[in-house]
PDB file of N, CA and C in Angstrom:
ATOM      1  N   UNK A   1     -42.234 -82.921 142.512  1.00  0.00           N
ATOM      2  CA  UNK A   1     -41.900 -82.464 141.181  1.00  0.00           C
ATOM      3  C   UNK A   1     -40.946 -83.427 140.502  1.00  0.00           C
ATOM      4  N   UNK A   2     -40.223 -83.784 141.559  1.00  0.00           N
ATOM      5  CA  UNK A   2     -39.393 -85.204 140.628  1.00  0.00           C
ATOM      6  C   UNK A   2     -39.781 -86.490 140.104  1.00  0.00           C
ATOM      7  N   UNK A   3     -40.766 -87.038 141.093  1.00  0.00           N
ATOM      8  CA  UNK A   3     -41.724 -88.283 139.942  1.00  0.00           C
ATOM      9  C   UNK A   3     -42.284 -87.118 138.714  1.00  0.00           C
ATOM     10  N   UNK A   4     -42.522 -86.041 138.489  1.00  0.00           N
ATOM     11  CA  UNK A   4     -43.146 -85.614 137.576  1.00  0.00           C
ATOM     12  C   UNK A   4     -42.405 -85.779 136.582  1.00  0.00           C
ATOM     13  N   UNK A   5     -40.939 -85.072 136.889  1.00  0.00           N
ATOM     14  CA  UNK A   5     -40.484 -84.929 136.187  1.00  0.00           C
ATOM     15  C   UNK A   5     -39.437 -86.278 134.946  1.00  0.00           C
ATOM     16  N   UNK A   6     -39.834 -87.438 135.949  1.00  0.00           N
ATOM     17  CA  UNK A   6     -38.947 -88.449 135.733  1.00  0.00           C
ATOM     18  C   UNK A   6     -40.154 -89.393 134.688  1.00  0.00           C
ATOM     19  N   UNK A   7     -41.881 -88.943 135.747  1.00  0.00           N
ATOM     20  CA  UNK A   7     -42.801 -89.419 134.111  1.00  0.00           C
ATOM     21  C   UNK A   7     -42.664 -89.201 133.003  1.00  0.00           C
ATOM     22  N   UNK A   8     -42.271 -87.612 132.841  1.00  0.00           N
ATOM     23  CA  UNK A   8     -42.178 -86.939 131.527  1.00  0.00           C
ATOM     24  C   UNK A   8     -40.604 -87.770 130.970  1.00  0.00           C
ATOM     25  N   UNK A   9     -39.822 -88.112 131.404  1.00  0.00           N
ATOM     26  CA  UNK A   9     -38.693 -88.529 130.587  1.00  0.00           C
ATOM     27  C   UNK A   9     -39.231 -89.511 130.414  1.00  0.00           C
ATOM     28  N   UNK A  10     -39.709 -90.457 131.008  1.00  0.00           N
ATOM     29  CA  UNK A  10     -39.853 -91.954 130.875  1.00  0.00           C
ATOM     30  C   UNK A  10     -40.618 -92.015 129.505  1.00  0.00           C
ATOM     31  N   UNK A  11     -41.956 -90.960 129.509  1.00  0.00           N
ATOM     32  CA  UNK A  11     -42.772 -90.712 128.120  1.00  0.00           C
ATOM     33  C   UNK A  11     -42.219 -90.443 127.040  1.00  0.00           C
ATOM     34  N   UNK A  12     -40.942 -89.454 127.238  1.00  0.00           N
ATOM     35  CA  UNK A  12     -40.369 -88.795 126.132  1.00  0.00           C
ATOM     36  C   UNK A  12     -39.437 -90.809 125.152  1.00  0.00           C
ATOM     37  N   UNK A  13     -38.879 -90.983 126.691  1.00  0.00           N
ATOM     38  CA  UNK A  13     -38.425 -92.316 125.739  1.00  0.00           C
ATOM     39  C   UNK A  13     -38.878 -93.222 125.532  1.00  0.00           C
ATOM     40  N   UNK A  14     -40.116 -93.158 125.684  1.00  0.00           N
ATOM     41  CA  UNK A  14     -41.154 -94.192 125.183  1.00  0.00           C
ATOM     42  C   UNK A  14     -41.190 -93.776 123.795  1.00  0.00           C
ATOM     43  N   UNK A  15     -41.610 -92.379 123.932  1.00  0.00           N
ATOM     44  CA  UNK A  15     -41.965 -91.499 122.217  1.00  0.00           C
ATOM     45  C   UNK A  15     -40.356 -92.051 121.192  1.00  0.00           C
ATOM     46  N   UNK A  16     -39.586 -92.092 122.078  1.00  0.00           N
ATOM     47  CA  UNK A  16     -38.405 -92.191 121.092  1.00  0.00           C
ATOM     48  C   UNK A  16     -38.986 -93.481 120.943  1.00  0.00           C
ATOM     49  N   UNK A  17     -38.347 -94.986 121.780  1.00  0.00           N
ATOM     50  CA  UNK A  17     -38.410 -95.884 121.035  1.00  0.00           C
ATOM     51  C   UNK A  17     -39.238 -96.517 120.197  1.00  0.00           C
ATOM     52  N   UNK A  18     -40.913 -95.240 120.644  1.00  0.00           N
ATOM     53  CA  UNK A  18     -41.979 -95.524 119.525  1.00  0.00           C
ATOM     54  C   UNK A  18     -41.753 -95.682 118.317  1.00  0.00           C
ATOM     55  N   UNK A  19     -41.151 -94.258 117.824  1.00  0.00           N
ATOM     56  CA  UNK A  19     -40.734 -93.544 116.764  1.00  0.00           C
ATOM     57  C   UNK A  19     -39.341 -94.049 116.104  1.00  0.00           C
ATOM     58  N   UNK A  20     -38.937 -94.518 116.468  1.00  0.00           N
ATOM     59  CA  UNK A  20     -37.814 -95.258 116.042  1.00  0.00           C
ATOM     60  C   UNK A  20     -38.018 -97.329 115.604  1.00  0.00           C
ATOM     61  N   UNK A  21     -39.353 -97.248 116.077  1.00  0.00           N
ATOM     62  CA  UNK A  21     -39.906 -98.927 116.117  1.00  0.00           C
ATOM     63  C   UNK A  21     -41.089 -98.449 114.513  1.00  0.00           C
ATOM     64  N   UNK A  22     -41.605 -97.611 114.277  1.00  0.00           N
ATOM     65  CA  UNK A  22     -42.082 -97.101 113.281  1.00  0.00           C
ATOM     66  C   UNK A  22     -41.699 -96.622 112.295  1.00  0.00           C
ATOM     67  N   UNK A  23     -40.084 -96.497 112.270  1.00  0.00           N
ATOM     68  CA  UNK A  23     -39.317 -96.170 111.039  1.00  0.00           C
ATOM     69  C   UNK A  23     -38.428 -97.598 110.839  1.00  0.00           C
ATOM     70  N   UNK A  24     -38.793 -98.380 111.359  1.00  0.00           N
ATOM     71  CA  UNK A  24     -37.896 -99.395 111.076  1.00  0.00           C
ATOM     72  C   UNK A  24     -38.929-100.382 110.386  1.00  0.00           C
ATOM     73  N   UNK A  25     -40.354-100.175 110.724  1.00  0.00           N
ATOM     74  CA  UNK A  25     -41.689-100.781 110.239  1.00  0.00           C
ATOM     75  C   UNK A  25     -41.512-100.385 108.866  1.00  0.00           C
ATOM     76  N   UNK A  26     -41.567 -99.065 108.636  1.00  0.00           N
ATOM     77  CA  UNK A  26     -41.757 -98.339 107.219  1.00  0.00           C
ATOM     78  C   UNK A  26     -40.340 -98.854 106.592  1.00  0.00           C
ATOM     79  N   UNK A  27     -39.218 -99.064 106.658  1.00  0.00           N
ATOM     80  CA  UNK A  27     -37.935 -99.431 106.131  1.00  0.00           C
ATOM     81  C   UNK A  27     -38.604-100.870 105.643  1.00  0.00           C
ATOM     82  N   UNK A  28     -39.212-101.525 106.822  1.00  0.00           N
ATOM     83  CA  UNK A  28     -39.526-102.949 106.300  1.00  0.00           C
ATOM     84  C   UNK A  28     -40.504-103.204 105.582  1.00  0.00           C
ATOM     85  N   UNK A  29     -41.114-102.657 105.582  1.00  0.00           N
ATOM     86  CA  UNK A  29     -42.717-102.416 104.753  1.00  0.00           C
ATOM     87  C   UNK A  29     -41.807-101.869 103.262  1.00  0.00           C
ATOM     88  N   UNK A  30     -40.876-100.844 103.158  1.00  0.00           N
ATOM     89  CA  UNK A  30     -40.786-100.475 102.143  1.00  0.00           C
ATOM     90  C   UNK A  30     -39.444-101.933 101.441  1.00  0.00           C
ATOM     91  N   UNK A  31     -38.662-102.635 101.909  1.00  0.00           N
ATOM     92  CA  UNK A  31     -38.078-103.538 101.335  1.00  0.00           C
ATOM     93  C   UNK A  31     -39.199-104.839 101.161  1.00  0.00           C
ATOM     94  N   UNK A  32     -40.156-104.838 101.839  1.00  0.00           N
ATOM     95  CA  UNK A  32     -41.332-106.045 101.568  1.00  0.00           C
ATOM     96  C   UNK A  32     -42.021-105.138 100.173  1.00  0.00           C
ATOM     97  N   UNK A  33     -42.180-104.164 100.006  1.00  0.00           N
ATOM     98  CA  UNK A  33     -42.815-103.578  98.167  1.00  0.00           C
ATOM     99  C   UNK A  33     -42.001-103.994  97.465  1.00  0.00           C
ATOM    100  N   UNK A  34     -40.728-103.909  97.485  1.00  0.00           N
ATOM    101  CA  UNK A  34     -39.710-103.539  96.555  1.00  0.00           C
ATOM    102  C   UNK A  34     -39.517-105.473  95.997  1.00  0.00           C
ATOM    103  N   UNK A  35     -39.515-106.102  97.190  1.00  0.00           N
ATOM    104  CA  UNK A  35     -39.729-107.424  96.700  1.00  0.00           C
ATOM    105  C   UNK A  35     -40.546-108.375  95.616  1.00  0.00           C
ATOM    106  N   UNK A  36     -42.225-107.631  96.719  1.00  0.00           N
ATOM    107  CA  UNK A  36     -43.155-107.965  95.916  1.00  0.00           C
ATOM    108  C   UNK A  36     -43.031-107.083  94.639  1.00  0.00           C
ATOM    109  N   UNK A  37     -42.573-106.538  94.041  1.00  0.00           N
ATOM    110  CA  UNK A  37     -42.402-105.674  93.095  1.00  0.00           C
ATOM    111  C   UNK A  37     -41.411-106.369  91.912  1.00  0.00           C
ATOM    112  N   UNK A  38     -40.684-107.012  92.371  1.00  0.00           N
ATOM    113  CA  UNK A  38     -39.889-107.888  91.787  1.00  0.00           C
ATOM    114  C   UNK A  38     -40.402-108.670  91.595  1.00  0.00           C
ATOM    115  N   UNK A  39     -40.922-109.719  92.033  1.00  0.00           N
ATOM    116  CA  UNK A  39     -42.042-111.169  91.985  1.00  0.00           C
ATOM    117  C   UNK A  39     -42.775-110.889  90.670  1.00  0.00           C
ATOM    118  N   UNK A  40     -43.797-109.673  91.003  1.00  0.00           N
ATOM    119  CA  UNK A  40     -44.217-109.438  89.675  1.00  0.00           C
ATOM    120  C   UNK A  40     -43.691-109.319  88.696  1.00  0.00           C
ATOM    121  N   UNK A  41     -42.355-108.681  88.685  1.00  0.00           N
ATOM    122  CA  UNK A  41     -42.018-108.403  87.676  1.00  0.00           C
ATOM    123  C   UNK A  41     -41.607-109.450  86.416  1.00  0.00           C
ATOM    124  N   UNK A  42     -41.342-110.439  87.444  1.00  0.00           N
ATOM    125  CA  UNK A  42     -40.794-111.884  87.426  1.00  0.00           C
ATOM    126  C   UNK A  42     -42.171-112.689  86.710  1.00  0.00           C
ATOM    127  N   UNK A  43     -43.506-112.438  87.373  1.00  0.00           N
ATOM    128  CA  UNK A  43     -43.869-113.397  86.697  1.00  0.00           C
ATOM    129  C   UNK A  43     -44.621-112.788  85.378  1.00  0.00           C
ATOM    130  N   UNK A  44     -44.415-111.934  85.241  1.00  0.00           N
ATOM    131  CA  UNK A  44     -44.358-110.810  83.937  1.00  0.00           C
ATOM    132  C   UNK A  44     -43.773-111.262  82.990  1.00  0.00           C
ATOM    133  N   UNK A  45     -42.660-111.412  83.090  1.00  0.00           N
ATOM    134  CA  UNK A  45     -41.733-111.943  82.283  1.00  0.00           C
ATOM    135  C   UNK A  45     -41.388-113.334  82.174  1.00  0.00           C
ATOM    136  N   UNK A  46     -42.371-113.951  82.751  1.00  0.00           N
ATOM    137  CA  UNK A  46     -42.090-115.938  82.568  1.00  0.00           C
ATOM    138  C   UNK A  46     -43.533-115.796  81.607  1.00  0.00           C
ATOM    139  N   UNK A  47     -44.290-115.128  82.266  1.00  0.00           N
ATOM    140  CA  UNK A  47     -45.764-114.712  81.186  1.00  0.00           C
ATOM    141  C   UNK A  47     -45.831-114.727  79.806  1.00  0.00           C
ATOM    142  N   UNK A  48     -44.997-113.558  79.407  1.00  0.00           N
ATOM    143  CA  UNK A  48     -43.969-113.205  77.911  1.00  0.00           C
ATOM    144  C   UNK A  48     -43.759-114.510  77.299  1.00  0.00           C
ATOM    145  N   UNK A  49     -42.755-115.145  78.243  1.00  0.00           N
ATOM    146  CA  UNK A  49     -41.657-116.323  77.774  1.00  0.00           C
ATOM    147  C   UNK A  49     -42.883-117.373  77.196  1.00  0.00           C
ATOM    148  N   UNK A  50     -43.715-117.615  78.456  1.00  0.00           N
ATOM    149  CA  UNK A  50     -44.506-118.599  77.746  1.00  0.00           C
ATOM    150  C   UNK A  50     -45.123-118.719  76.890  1.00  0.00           C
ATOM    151  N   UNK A  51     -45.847-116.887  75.985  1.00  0.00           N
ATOM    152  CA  UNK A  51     -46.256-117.068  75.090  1.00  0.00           C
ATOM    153  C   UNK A  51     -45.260-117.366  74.203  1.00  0.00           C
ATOM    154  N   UNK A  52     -44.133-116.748  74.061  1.00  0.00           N
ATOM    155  CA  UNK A  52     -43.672-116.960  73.252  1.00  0.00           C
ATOM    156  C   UNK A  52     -42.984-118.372  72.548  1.00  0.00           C
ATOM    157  N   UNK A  53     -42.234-119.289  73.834  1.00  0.00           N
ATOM    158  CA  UNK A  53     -42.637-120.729  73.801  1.00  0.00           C
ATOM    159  C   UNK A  53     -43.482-121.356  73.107  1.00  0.00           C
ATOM    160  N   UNK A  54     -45.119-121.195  73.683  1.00  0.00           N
ATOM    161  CA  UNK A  54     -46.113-121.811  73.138  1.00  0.00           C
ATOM    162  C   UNK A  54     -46.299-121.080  71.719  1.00  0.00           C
ATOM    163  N   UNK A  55     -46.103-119.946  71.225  1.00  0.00           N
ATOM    164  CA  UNK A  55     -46.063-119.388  69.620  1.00  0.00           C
ATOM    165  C   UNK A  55     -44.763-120.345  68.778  1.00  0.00           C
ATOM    166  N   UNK A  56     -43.740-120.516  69.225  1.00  0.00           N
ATOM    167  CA  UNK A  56     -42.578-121.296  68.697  1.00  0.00           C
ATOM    168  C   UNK A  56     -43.068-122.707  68.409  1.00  0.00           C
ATOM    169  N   UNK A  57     -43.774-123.362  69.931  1.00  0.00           N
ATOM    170  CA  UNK A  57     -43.965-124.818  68.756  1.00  0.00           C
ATOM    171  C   UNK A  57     -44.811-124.845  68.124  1.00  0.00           C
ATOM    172  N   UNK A  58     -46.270-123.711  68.373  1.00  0.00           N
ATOM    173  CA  UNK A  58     -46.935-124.005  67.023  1.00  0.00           C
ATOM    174  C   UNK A  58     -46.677-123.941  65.887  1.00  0.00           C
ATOM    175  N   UNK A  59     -45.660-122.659  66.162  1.00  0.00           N
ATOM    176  CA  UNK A  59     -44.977-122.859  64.568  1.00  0.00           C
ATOM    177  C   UNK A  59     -43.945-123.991  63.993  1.00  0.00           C
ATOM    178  N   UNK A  60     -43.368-124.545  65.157  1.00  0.00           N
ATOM    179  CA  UNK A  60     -42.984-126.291  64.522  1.00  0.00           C
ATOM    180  C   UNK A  60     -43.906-127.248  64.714  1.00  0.00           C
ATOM    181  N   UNK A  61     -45.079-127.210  64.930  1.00  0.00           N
ATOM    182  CA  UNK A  61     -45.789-127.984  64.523  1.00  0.00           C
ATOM    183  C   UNK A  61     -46.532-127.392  63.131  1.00  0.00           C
ATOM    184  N   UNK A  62     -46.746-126.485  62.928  1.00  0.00           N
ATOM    185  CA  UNK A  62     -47.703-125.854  61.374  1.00  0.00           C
ATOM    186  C   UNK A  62     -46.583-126.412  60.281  1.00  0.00           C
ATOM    187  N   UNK A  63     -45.233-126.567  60.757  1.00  0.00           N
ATOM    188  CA  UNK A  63     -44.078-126.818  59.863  1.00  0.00           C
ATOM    189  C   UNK A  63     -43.933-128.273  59.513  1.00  0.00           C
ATOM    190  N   UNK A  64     -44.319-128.999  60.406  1.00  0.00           N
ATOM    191  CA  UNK A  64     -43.744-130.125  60.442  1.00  0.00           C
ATOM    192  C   UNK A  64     -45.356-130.729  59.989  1.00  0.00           C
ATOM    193  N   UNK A  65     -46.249-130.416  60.026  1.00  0.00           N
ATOM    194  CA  UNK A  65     -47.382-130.951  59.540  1.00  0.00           C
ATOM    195  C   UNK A  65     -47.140-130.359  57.774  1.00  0.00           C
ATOM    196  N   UNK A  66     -46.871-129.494  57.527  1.00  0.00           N
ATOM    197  CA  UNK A  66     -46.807-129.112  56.057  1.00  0.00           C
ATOM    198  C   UNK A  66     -45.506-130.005  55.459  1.00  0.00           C
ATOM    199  N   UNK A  67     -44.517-130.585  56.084  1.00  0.00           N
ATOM    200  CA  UNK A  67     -43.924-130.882  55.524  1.00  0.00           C
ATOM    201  C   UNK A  67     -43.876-132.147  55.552  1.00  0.00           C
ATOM    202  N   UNK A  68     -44.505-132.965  56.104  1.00  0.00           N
ATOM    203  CA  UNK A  68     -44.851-134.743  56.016  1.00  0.00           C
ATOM    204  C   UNK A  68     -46.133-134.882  56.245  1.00  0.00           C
ATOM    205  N   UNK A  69     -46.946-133.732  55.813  1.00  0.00           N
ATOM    206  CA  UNK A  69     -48.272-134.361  55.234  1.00  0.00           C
ATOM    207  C   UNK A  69     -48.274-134.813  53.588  1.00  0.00           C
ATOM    208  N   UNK A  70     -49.109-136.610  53.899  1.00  0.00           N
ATOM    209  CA  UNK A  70     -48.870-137.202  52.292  1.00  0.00           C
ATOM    210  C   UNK A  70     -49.480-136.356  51.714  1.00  0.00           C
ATOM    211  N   UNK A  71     -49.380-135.912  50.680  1.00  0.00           N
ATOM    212  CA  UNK A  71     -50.087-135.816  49.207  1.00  0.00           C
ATOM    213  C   UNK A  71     -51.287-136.296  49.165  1.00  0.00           C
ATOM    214  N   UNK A  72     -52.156-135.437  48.648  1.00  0.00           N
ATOM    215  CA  UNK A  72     -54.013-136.430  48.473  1.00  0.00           C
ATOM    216  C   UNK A  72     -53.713-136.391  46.790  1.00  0.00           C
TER     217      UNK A  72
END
């Protein structure tokens, strides 16, 4: 009855350090979203920037062509 009983602990702390190796997965899994979550957010917002960039010099270029184009 005592190997029996010493399987069953050995299982039980297997179950623990299972269960404790699976919440540390999900902790890491959930700071690896939160990252990639940021990244995006990031290139979201360089996205934005660039249109808006590329809208700015067209409009110094529409400017600068109206204003030193010769005369016909």
């Amino acid at each position: 009855m005592s190997s029996q009983a010493e399987a069953l602990n050995q299982a039980s702390q297997a179950a623990v350090a299972h269960a404790q190796a699976m919440e540390k997965l999900a902790e890491a899994s959930d700071i690896q979203a939160r990252a990639i979550d940021r990244l995006a957010n990031t290139f979201t917002t360089m996205s934005g920037v660039t249109h808006e960039v590329r809208d700015a010099i067209v409009d110094i270029d529409v400017s600068l062509k109206r204003l030193y184009t010769a005369p016909t």
